[in-house]
Coordinates of N, CA and C in Angstrom, one line a residue:
X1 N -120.3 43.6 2.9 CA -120.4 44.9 3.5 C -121.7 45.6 2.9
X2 N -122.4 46.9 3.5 CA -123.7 46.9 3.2 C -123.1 48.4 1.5
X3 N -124.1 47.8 1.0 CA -123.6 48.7 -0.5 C -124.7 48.3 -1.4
X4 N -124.2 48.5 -2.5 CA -124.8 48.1 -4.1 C -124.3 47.2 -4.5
X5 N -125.0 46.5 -5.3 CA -124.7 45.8 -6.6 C -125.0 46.0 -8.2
X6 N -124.8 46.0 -8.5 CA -125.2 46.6 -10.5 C -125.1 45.9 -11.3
X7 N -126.0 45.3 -12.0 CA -126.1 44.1 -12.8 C -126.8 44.5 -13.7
X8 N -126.5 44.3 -15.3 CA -127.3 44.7 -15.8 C -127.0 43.5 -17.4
X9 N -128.4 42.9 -17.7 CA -128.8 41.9 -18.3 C -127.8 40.3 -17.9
X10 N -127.9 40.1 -16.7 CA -127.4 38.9 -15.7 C -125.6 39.0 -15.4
X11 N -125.2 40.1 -15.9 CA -123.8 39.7 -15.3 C -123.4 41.2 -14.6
X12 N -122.6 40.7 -13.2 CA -122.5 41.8 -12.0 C -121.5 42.9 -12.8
X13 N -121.8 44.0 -12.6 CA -120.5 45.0 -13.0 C -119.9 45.4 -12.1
X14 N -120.2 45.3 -10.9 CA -119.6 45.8 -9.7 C -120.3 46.1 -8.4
X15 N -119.7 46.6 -7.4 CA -120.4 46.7 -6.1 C -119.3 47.9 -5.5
X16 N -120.6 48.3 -4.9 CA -119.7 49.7 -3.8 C -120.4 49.7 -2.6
X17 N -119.7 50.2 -2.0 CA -119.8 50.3 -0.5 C -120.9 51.2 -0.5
X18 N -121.9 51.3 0.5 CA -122.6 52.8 1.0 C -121.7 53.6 1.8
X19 N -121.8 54.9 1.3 CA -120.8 56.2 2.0 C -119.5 56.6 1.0
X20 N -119.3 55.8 -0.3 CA -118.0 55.6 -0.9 C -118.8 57.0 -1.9
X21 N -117.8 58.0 -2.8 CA -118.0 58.7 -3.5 C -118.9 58.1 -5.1
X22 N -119.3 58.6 -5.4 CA -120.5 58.2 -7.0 C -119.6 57.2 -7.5
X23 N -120.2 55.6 -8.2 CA -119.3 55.1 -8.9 C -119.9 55.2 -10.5
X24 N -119.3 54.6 -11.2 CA -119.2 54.4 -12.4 C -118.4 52.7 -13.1
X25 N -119.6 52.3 -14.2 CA -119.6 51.4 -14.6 C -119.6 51.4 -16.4
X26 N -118.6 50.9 -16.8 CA -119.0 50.5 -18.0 C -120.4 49.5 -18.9
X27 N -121.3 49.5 -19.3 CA -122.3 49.0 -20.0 C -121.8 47.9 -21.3
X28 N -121.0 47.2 -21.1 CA -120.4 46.4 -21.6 C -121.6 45.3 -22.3
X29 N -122.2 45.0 -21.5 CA -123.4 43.6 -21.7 C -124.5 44.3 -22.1
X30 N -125.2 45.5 -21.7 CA -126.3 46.4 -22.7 C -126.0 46.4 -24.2
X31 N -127.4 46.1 -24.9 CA -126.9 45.4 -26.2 C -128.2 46.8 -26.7
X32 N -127.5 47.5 -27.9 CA -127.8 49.1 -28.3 C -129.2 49.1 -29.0
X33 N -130.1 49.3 -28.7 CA -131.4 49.3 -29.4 C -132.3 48.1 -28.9
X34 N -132.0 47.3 -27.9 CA -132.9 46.0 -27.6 C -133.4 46.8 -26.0
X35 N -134.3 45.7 -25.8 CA -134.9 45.8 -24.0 C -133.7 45.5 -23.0
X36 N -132.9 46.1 -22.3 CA -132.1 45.5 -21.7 C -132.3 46.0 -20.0
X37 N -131.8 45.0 -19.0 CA -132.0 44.9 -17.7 C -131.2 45.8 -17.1
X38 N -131.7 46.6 -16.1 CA -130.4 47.0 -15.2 C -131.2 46.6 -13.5
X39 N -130.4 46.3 -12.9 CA -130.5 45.4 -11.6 C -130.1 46.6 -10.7
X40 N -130.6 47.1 -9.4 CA -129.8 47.5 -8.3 C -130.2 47.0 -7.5
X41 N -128.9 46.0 -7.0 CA -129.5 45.3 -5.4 C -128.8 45.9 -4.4
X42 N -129.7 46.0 -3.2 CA -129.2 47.2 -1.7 C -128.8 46.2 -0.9
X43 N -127.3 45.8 -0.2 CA -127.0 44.9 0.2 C -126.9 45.8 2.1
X44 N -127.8 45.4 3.2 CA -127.6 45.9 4.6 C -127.5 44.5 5.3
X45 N -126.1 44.2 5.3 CA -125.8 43.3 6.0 C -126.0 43.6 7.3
X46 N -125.6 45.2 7.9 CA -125.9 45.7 9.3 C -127.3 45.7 9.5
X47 N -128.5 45.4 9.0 CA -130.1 45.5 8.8 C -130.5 46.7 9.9
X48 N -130.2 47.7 9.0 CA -130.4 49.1 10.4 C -131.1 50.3 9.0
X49 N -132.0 49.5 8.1 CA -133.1 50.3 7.0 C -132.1 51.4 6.6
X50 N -131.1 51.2 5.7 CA -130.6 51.8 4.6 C -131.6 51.3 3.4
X51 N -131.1 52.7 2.8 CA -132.2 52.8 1.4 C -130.9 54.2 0.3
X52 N -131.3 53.7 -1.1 CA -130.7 54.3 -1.6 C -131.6 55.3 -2.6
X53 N -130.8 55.9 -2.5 CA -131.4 57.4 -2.6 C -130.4 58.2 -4.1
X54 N -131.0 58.6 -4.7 CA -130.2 59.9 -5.7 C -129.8 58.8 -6.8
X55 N -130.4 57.7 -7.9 CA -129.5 56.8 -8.4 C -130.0 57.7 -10.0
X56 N -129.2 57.5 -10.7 CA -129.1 58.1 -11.9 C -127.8 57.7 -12.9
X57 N -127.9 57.7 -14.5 CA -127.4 57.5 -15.2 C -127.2 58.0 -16.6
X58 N -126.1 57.6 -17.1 CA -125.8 58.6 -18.7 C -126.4 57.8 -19.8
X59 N -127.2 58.1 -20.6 CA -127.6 57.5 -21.8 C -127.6 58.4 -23.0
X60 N -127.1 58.7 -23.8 CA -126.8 59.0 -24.9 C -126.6 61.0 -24.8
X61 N -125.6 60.9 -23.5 CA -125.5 62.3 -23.3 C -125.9 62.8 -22.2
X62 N -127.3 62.0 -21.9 CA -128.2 63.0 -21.1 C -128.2 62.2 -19.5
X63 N -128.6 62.6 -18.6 CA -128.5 62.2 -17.1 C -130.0 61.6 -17.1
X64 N -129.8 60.4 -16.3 CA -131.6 59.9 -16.5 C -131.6 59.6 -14.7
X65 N -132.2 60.4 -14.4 CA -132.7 59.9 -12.9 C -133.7 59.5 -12.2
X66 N -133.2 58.7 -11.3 CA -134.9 58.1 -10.5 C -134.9 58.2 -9.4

């Protein structure tokens, strides 16, 4: 189904639908003071140009958005 993916340094944390309310993921595999990966893949199985918009995250308190 067309959504997200969230991977971050090679193992999936989850997937959400597009249209579903904000998810949230624990950082389990982010390793604290190193270079670590975070992945978002846009999955449009319906191919009708979805694009994701508004993505943002918590890091030590603060909201980091892009």
């Amino acid at each position: 189904d067309d959504g997200i993916r969230v991977i971050v340094n090679g193992h999936i944390l989850g997937h959400q639908k597009l249209g579903q309310s904000s998810g949230a993921w624990t950082l389990e595999y982010a390793v604290p003071g190193a270079v670590n990966t975070l992945v978002i893949i846009l999955v449009d199985d319906a191919a009708v140009h979805k694009y994701v918009r508004g993505l943002g995250f918590w890091h030590d308190g603060a909201l980091v958005e892009g």
